[in-house]
XYZ file of C-alpha atoms in Angstrom:
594
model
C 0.000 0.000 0.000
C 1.206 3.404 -0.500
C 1.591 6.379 1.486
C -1.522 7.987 -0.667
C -3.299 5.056 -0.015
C -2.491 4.669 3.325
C -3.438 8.406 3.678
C -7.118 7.631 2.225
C -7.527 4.933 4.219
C -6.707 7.288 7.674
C -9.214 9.791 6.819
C -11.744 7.903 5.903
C -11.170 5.582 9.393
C -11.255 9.071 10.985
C -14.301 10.624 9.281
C -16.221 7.208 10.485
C -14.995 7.734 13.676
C -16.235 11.609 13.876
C -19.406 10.673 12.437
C -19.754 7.922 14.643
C -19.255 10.142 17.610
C -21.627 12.688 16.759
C -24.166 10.779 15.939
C -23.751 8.849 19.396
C -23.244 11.978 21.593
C -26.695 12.914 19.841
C -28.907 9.998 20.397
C -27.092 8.200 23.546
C -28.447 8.360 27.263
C -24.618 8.002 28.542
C -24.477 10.409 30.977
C -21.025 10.515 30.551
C -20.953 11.174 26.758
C -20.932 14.798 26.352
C -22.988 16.770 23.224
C -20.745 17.674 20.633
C -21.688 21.150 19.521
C -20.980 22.780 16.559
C -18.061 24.250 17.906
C -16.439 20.737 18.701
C -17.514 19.453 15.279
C -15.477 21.853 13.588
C -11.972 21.057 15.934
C -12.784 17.213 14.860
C -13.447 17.912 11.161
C -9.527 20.202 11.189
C -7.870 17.075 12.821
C -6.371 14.060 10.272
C -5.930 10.680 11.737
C -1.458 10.108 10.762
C -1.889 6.483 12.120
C -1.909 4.353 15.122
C 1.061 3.536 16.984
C 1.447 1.058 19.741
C -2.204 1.801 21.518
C -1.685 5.510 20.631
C -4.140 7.122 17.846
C -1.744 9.587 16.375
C -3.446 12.855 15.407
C -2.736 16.066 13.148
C -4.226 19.565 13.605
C -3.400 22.964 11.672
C -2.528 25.488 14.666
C -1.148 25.100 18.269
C -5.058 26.532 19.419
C -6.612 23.479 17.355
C -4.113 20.937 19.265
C -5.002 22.455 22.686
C -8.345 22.489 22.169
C -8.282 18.558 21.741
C -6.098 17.820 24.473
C -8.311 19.628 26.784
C -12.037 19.173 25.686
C -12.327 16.381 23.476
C -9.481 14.463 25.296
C -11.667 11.468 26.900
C -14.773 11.150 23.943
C -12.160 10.877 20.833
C -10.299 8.006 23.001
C -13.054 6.508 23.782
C -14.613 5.959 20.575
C -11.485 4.384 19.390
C -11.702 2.074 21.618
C -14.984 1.203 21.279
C -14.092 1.346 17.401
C -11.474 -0.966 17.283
C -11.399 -2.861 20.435
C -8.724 -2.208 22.932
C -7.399 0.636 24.630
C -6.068 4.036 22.654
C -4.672 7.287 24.040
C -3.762 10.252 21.948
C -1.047 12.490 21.050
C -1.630 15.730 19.095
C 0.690 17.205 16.442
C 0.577 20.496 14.873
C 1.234 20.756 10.941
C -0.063 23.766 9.293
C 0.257 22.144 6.301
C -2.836 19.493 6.287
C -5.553 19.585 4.291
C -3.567 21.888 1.650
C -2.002 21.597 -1.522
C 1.039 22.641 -2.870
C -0.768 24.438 -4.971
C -3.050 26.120 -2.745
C -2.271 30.182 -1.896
C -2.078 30.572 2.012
C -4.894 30.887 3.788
C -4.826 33.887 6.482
C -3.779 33.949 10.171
C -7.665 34.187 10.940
C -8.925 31.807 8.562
C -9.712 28.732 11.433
C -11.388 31.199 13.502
C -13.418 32.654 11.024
C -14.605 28.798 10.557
C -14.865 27.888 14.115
C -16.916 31.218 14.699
C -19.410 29.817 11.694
C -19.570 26.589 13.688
C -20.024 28.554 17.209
C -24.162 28.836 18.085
C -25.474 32.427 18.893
C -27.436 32.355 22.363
C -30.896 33.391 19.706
C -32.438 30.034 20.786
C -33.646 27.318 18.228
C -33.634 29.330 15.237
C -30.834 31.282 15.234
C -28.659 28.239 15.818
C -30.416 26.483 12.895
C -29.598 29.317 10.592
C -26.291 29.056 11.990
C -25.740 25.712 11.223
C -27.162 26.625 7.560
C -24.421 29.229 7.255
C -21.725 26.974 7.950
C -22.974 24.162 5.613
C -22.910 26.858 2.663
C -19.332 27.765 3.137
C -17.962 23.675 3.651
C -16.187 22.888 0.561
C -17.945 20.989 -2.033
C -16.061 17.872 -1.902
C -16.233 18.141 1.612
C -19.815 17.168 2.332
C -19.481 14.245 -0.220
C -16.826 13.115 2.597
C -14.000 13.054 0.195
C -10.765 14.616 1.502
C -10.172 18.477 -0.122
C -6.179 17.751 -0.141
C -4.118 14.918 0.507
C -1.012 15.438 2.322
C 2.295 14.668 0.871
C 3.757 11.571 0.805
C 6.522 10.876 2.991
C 9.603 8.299 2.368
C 9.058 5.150 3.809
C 12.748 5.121 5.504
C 12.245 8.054 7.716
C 9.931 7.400 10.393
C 8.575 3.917 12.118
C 6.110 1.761 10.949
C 2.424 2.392 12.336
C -1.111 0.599 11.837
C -3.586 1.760 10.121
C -6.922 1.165 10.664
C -8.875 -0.483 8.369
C -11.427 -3.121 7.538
C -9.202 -5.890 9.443
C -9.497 -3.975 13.332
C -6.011 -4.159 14.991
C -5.696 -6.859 17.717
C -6.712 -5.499 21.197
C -4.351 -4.908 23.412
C -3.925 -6.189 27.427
C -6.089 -3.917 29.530
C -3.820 -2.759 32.342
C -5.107 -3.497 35.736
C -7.277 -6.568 34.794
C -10.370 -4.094 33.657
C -11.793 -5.679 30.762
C -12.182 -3.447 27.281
C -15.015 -4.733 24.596
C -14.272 -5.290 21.127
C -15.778 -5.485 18.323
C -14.530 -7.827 16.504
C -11.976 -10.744 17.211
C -11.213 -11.646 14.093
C -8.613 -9.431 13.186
C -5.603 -11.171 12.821
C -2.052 -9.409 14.369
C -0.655 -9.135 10.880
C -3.915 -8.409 8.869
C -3.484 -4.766 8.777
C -1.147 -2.655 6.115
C 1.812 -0.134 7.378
C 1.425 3.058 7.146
C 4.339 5.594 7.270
C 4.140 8.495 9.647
C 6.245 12.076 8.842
C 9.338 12.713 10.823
C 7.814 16.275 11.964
C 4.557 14.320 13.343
C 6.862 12.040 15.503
C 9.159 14.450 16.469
C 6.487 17.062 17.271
C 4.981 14.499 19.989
C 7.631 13.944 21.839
C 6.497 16.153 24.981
C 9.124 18.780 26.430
C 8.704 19.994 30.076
C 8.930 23.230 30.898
C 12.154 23.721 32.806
C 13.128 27.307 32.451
C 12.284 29.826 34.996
C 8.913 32.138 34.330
C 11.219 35.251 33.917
C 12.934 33.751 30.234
C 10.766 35.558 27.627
C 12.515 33.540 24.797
C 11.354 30.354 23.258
C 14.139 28.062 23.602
C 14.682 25.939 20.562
C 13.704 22.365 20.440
C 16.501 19.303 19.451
C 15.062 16.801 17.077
C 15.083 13.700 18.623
C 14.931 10.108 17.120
C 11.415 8.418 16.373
C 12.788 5.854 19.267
C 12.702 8.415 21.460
C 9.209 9.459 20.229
C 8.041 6.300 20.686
C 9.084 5.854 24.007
C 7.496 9.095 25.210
C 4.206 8.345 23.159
C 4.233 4.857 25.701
C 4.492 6.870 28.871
C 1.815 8.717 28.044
C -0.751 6.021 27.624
C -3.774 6.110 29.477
C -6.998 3.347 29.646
C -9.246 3.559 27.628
C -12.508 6.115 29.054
C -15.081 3.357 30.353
C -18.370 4.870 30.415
C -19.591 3.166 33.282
C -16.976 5.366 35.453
C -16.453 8.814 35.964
C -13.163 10.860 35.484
C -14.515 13.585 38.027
C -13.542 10.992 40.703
C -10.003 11.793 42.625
C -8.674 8.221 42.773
C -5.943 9.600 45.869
C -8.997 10.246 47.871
C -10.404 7.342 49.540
C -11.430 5.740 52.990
C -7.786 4.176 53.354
C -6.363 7.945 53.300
C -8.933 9.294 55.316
C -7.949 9.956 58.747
C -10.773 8.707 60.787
C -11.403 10.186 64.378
C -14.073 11.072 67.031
C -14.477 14.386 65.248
C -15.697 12.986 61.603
C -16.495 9.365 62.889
C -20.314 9.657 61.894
C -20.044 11.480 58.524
C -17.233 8.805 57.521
C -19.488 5.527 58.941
C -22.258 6.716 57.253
C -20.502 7.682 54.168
C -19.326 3.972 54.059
C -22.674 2.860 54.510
C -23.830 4.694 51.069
C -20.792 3.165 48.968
C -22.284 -0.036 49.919
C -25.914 0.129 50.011
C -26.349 2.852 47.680
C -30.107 4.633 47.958
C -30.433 1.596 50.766
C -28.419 3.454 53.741
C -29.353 7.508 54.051
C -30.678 8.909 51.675
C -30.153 12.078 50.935
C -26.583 12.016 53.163
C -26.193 16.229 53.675
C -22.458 16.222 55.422
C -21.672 20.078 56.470
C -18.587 21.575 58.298
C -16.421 24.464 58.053
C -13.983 24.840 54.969
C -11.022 22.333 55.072
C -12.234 19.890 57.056
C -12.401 16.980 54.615
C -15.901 17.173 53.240
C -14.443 16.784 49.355
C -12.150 14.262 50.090
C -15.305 12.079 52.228
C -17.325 12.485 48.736
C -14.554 11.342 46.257
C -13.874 7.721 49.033
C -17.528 7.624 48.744
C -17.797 7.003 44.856
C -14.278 5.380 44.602
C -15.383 2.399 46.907
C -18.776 2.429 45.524
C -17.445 1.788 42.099
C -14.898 -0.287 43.559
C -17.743 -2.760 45.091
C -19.663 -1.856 41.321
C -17.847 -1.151 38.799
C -20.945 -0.865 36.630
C -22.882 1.871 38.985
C -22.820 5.594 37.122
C -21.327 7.766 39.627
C -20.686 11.632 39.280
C -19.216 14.125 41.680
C -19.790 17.969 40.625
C -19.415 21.265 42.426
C -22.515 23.477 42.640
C -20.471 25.315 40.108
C -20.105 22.827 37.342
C -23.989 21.904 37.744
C -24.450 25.405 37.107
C -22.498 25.861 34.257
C -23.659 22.636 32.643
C -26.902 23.392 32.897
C -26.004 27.320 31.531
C -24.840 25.544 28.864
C -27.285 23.125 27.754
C -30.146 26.008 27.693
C -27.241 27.900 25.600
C -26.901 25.030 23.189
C -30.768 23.787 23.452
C -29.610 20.516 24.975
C -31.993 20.739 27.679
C -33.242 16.857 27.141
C -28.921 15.953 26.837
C -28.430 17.505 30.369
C -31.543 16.020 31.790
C -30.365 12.695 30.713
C -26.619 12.623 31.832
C -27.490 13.758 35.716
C -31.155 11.742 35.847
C -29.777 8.620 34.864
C -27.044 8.054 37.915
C -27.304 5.718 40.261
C -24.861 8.104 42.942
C -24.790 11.751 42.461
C -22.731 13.946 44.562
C -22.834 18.000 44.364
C -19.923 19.574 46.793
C -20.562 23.301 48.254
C -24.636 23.118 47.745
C -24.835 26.258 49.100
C -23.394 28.379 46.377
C -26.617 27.463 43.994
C -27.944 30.538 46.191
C -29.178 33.102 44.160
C -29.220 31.113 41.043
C -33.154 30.528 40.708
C -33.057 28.553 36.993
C -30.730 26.043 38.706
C -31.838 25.568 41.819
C -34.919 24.692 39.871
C -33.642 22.320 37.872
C -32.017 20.951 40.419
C -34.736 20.024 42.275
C -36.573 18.235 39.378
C -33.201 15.875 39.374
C -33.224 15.624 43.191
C -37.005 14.257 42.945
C -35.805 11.823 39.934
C -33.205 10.617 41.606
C -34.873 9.829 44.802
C -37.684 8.431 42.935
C -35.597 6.254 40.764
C -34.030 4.908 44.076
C -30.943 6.671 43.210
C -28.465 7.614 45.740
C -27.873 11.855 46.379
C -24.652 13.020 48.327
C -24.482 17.229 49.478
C -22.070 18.891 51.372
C -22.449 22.775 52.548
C -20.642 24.761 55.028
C -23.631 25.248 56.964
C -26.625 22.779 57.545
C -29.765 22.973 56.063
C -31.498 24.939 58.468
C -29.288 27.599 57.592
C -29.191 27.594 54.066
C -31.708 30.285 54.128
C -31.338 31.218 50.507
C -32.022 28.222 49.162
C -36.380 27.705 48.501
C -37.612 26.181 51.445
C -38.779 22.858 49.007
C -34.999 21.916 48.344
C -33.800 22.818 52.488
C -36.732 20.376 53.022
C -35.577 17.600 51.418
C -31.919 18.263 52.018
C -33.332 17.653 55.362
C -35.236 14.227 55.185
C -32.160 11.941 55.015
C -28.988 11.690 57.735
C -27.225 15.213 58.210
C -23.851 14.381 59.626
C -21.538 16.968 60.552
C -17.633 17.740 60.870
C -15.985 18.995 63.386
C -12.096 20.204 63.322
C -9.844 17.738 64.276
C -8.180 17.464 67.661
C -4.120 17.279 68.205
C -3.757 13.980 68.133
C -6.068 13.455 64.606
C -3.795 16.390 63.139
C -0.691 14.512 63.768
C -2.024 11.242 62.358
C -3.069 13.628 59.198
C 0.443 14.677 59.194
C 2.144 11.464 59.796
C -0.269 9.744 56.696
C 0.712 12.799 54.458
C 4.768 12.079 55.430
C 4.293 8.689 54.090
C 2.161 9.723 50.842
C 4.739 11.962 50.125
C 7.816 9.745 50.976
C 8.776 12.919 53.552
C 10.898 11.485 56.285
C 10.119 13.734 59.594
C 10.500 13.419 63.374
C 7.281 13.676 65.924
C 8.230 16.655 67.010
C 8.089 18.357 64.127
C 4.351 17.413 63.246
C 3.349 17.817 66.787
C 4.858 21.826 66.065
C 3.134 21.961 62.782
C 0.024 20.259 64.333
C 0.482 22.461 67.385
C -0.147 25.526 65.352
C -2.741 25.142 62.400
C -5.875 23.947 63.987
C -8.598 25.348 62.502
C -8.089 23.591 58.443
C -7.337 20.214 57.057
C -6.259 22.106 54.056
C -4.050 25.066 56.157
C -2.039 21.852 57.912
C -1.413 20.274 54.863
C -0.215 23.415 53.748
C 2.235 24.258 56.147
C 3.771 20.542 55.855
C 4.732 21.419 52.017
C 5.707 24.492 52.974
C 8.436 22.851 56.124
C 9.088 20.278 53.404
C 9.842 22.912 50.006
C 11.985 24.981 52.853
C 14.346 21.928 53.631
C 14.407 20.434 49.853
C 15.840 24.270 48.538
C 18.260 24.667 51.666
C 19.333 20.802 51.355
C 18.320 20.477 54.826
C 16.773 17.901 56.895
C 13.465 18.486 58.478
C 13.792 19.026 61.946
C 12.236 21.635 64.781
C 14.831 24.610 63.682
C 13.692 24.029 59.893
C 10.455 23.823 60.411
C 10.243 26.880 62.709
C 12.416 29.181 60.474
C 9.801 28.084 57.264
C 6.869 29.039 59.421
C 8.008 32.015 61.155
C 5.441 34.261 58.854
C 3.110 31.587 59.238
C 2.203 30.731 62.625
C -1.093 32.049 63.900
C 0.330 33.910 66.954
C 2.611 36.753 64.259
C -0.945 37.236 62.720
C -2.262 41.053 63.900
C -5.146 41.081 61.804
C -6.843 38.904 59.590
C -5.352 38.558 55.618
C -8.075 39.156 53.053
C -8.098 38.786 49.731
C -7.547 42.338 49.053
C -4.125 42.487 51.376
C -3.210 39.719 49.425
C -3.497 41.384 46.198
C -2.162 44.279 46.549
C 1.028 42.981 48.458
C 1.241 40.680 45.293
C 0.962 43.497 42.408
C 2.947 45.797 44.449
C 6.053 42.972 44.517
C 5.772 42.562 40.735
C 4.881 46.118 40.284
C 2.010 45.161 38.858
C -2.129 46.775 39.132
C -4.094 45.016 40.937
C -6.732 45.858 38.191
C -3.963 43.420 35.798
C -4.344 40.221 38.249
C -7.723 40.729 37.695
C -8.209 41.118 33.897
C -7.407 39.161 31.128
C -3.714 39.426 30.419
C -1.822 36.049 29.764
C 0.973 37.193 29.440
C 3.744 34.864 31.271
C 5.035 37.500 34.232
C 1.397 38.863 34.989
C -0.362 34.952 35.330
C 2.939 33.763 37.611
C 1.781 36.866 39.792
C -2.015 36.366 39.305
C -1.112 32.418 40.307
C 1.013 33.059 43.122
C -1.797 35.482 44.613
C -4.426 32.805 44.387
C -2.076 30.252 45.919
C -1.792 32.694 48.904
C -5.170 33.416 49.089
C -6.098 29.541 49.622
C -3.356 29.170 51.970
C -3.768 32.287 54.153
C -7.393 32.723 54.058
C -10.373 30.115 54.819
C -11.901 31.224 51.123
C -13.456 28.502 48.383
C -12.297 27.910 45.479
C -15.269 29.659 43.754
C -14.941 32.302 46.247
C -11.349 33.033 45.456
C -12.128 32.585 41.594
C -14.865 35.350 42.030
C -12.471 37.275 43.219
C -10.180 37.209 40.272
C -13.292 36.733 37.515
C -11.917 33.378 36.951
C -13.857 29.967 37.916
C -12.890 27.429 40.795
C -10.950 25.333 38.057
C -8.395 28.144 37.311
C -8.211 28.274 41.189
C -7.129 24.311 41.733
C -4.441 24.918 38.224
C -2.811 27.828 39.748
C -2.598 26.620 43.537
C -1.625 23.167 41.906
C 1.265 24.431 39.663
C 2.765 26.769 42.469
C 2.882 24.245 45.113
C 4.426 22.082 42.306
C 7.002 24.809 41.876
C 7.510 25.837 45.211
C 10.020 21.982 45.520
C 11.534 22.762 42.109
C 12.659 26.340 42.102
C 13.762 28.556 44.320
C 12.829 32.081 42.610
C 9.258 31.222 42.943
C 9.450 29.907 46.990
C 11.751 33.160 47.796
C 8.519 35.054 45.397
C 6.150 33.576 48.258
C 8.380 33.850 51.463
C 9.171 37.751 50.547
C 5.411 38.753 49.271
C 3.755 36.633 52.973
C 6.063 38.803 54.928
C 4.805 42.281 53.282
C 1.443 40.733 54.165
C 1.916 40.369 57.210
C 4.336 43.695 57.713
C 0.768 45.412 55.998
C -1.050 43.985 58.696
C 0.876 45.085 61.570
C 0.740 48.594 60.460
């Protein structure tokens, strides 16, 4: 077969696999299966199948905003449906090569020329009809041979010496692969023979393009630092270490898998919240139902939820199980009357058989949800379907909420938490030492244990922090370290409570920055380290949400978890960014003693 042929063959695979996806994102009841909008139709239709390699569906996309896109919306579906496709496991790597789906021939098209196609394919919020004229629109300006499903342009051939062999799919289905951890993957077919399928050659760009590249150099370096070509052996390898299963629908990726009831740190202060939550991951619907668990910020609540539908799916692996902030219900549901995929929504949260929706209370204020939300809480409970809340406050309290949701919140078990004594806090400490492979003495958890009382999350925090201190100083952890990396910490130094606004202005004013610039829409590299450091600090100096400290910045809890994420990340790796933290916490607390 030749490359041209092997080239047909790829995008027409792919093109059944698009249509295939659309078409089952449209008519399935999956709750996990996602609608695929206009907007995602268009990313698919720009990608081009180069070939599979070793479990890994190798991909090719015009621009850099095409192959992020991918990667970070259509991530799970596309591997799914290759699996389901061909029968065993696929992951995916994403190369960019403006020149797909061109010919030599062919002038340029301009810098804007994908947006002005992925605006065609975005809906207007007119309703109905405006996104069926929408829709018309874009179908007029598709290239002729396009809707017949014949490629416009095939991309060049490549010699055959110059890159490794991949399989291409075709009518023989590659053999499936092991599953990794004994989970089973269907096929399709089993008669597909190892050797049945024809080689395919992949470009030297595409391999070399996937290799991945960390980013090593400090935030500061404004120039892009050139890339060595590295052998397709070496792309290979990397592709392999970046293989993930296969999406099963039956299980949700919302779940934290580090979170469960054998890193839960189980005392007289959360004993009935955690018994009963281990009653619902058995007996589903059977135990307490609804379970409302409420307690101050930091105290574990999250983590209870996430060991709730990890053992539940552990015991089932076939129950549909979803854990969502009050945030994401709200924006799925924003979106579905956006997209007029009311019936889509309804159908993903209605047919669970465990949902779980952290921080209830922020649906306050928000009538169209809470609304909604109480037609799937009667479903649910109807269906025999298990419900899981937590709030900061018990129902009783949640005073904005309509009185027909506090009711019900009301009619199963309400279990609260309480913060956790010395001896739990040490335990906490002691089982995050050994998570983290940190090797520290008694008496320096009992001092960090000793001091932060009031937050799961704030104790946590200052053990990184002890732990970062000793890694850049090439230290060992012991009571002088730890007290000389929490000197600016400890609650006693604290005149006056941080807020949010100390915190921001301390943090523009270091990188002589506005604070109206952390707050806009600059991504600039200098401007989001700043904006990310300052929401790090406001999660670990204040007792704020993630939504709350998102609100705060215009930005949603998810940019929240990235930044504090990355930071702590850096904060054992480089040293500019921990002495950023150290000298910006002591201006905060300098600006608080006056």
């Amino acid at each position: 077969m030749t490359s041209s042929d092997s080239n047909q063959a790829s995008q027409k695979t792919w093109k059944s696999v698009v249509k295939e996806l659309i078409n089952g994102s449209e008519q399935s009841d999956d709750l996990h299966i996602e609608p695929i909008g206009p907007q995602q139709r268009a990313y698919l239709n720009l990608a081009r199948l180069i070939g599979l390699l070793d479990g890994v569906a190798v991909l090719a996309v015009p621009s850099a905003k095409a192959k992020e896109y991918l990667e970070g919306n259509l991530y799970g579906v596309i591997c799914m449906a290759l699996s389901n496709k061909f029968g065993r496991e696929y992951s995916l790597a994403v190369t960019v090569n403006p020149t797909i789906g061109k010919r030599r021939d062919e002038p340029e098209e301009s810098e804007d020329a994908e947006q002005q196609m992925l605006d065609i394919a975005t809906p207007t919020s007119g309703g109905r009809g405006s996104r069926g004229a929408t829709t018309k629109t874009a179908a007029r300006k598709t290239p002729r041979n396009s809707r017949r499903g014949k490629t416009a342009a095939k991309p060049a051939p490549t010699p055959a010496a110059a890159a490794p062999q991949a399989t291409t799919p075709s009518v023989s289905e590659p053999p499936p692969a092991q599953p990794p951890s004994g989970k089973s993957v269907p096929r399709k077919s089993a008669a597909a023979a190892p050797d049945a399928s024809p080689q395919l050659e992949l470009d030297d760009r595409d391999m070399l393009t996937i290799t991945a590249t960390g980013w090593t150099t400090s935030h500061t370096d404004q120039a892009d630092n050139p890339v060595t070509p590295q052998p397709a052996t070496t792309a290979r390898a990397t592709l392999r270490s970046r293989e993930k299963p296969a999406h099963n629908p039956a299980q949700d990726d919302s779940l934290n898998p580090r979170y469960t009831f054998d890193t839960y740190v189980v005392s007289d202060s959360n004993k009935l919240p955690t018994s009963a939550a281990i009653a619902v991951a058995e007996k589903p619907a059977r135990a307490y139902n609804p379970l409302f668990v409420w307690g101050d910020s930091g105290l574990g609540k999250t983590h209870l939820m996430h060991a709730i539908g990890n053992y539940a799916q552990q015991l089932d692996p076939n129950l549909r199980i979803k854990y969502v902030s009050s945030e994401q219900f709200t924006n799925d549901y924003i979106n579905s009357v956006r997209d007029d995929r009311q019936e889509s929504f309804k159908r993903r949260y209605r047919n669970l058989d465990i949902l779980m929706v952290d921080d209830i209370q922020f649906l306050q204020g928000k009538e169209g949800t809470q609304e909604e939300f109480f037609h799937t809480f009667n479903a649910l409970q109807q269906g025999g379907k298990q419900i899981v809340l937590s709030s900061d406050r018990p129902p009783k309290q949640l005073t904005t909420l309509e009185d027909r949701l506090r009711t019900r919140f009301q009619s199963g078990l309400i279990a609260d938490i309480y913060p956790p004594d010395l001896e739990t806090r040490i335990a906490i400490l002691m089982k995050k030492a050994e998570a983290e492979q940190i090797v520290a003495s008694r008496d320096v958890l009992e001092l960090i244990a000793s001091q932060f009382s009031s937050s799961i999350r704030e104790l946590e925090g200052a053990f990184i922090r002890v732990s970062a201190w000793a890694s850049l100083n090439n230290q060992q952890i012991n009571l002088k370290t730890a007290e000389q990396a929490l000197e600016d910490l400890m609650p006693e130094h604290s005149v006056l409570e941080v807020t949010t606004d100390t915190i921001m202005a301390m943090t523009a004013e270091f990188f002589g920055f506005t604070i109206a610039q952390l707050s806009g829409t600059s991504k600039s590299r200098p401007i989001t380290h700043a904006r990310q450091i300052a929401m790090y600090l406001c999660r670990e100096l204040t007792e704020l949400s993630l939504p709350k400290v998102g609100e705060r910045f215009g930005r949603d809890h998810t940019t929240v978890m990235h930044s504090e994420r990355k930071i702590r990340k850096e904060l054992a790796e480089k040293r500019d960014t921990y002495d950023e933290i150290q000298k910006i916490t002591t201006m905060i607390k300098n600006y608080g003693r006056g």
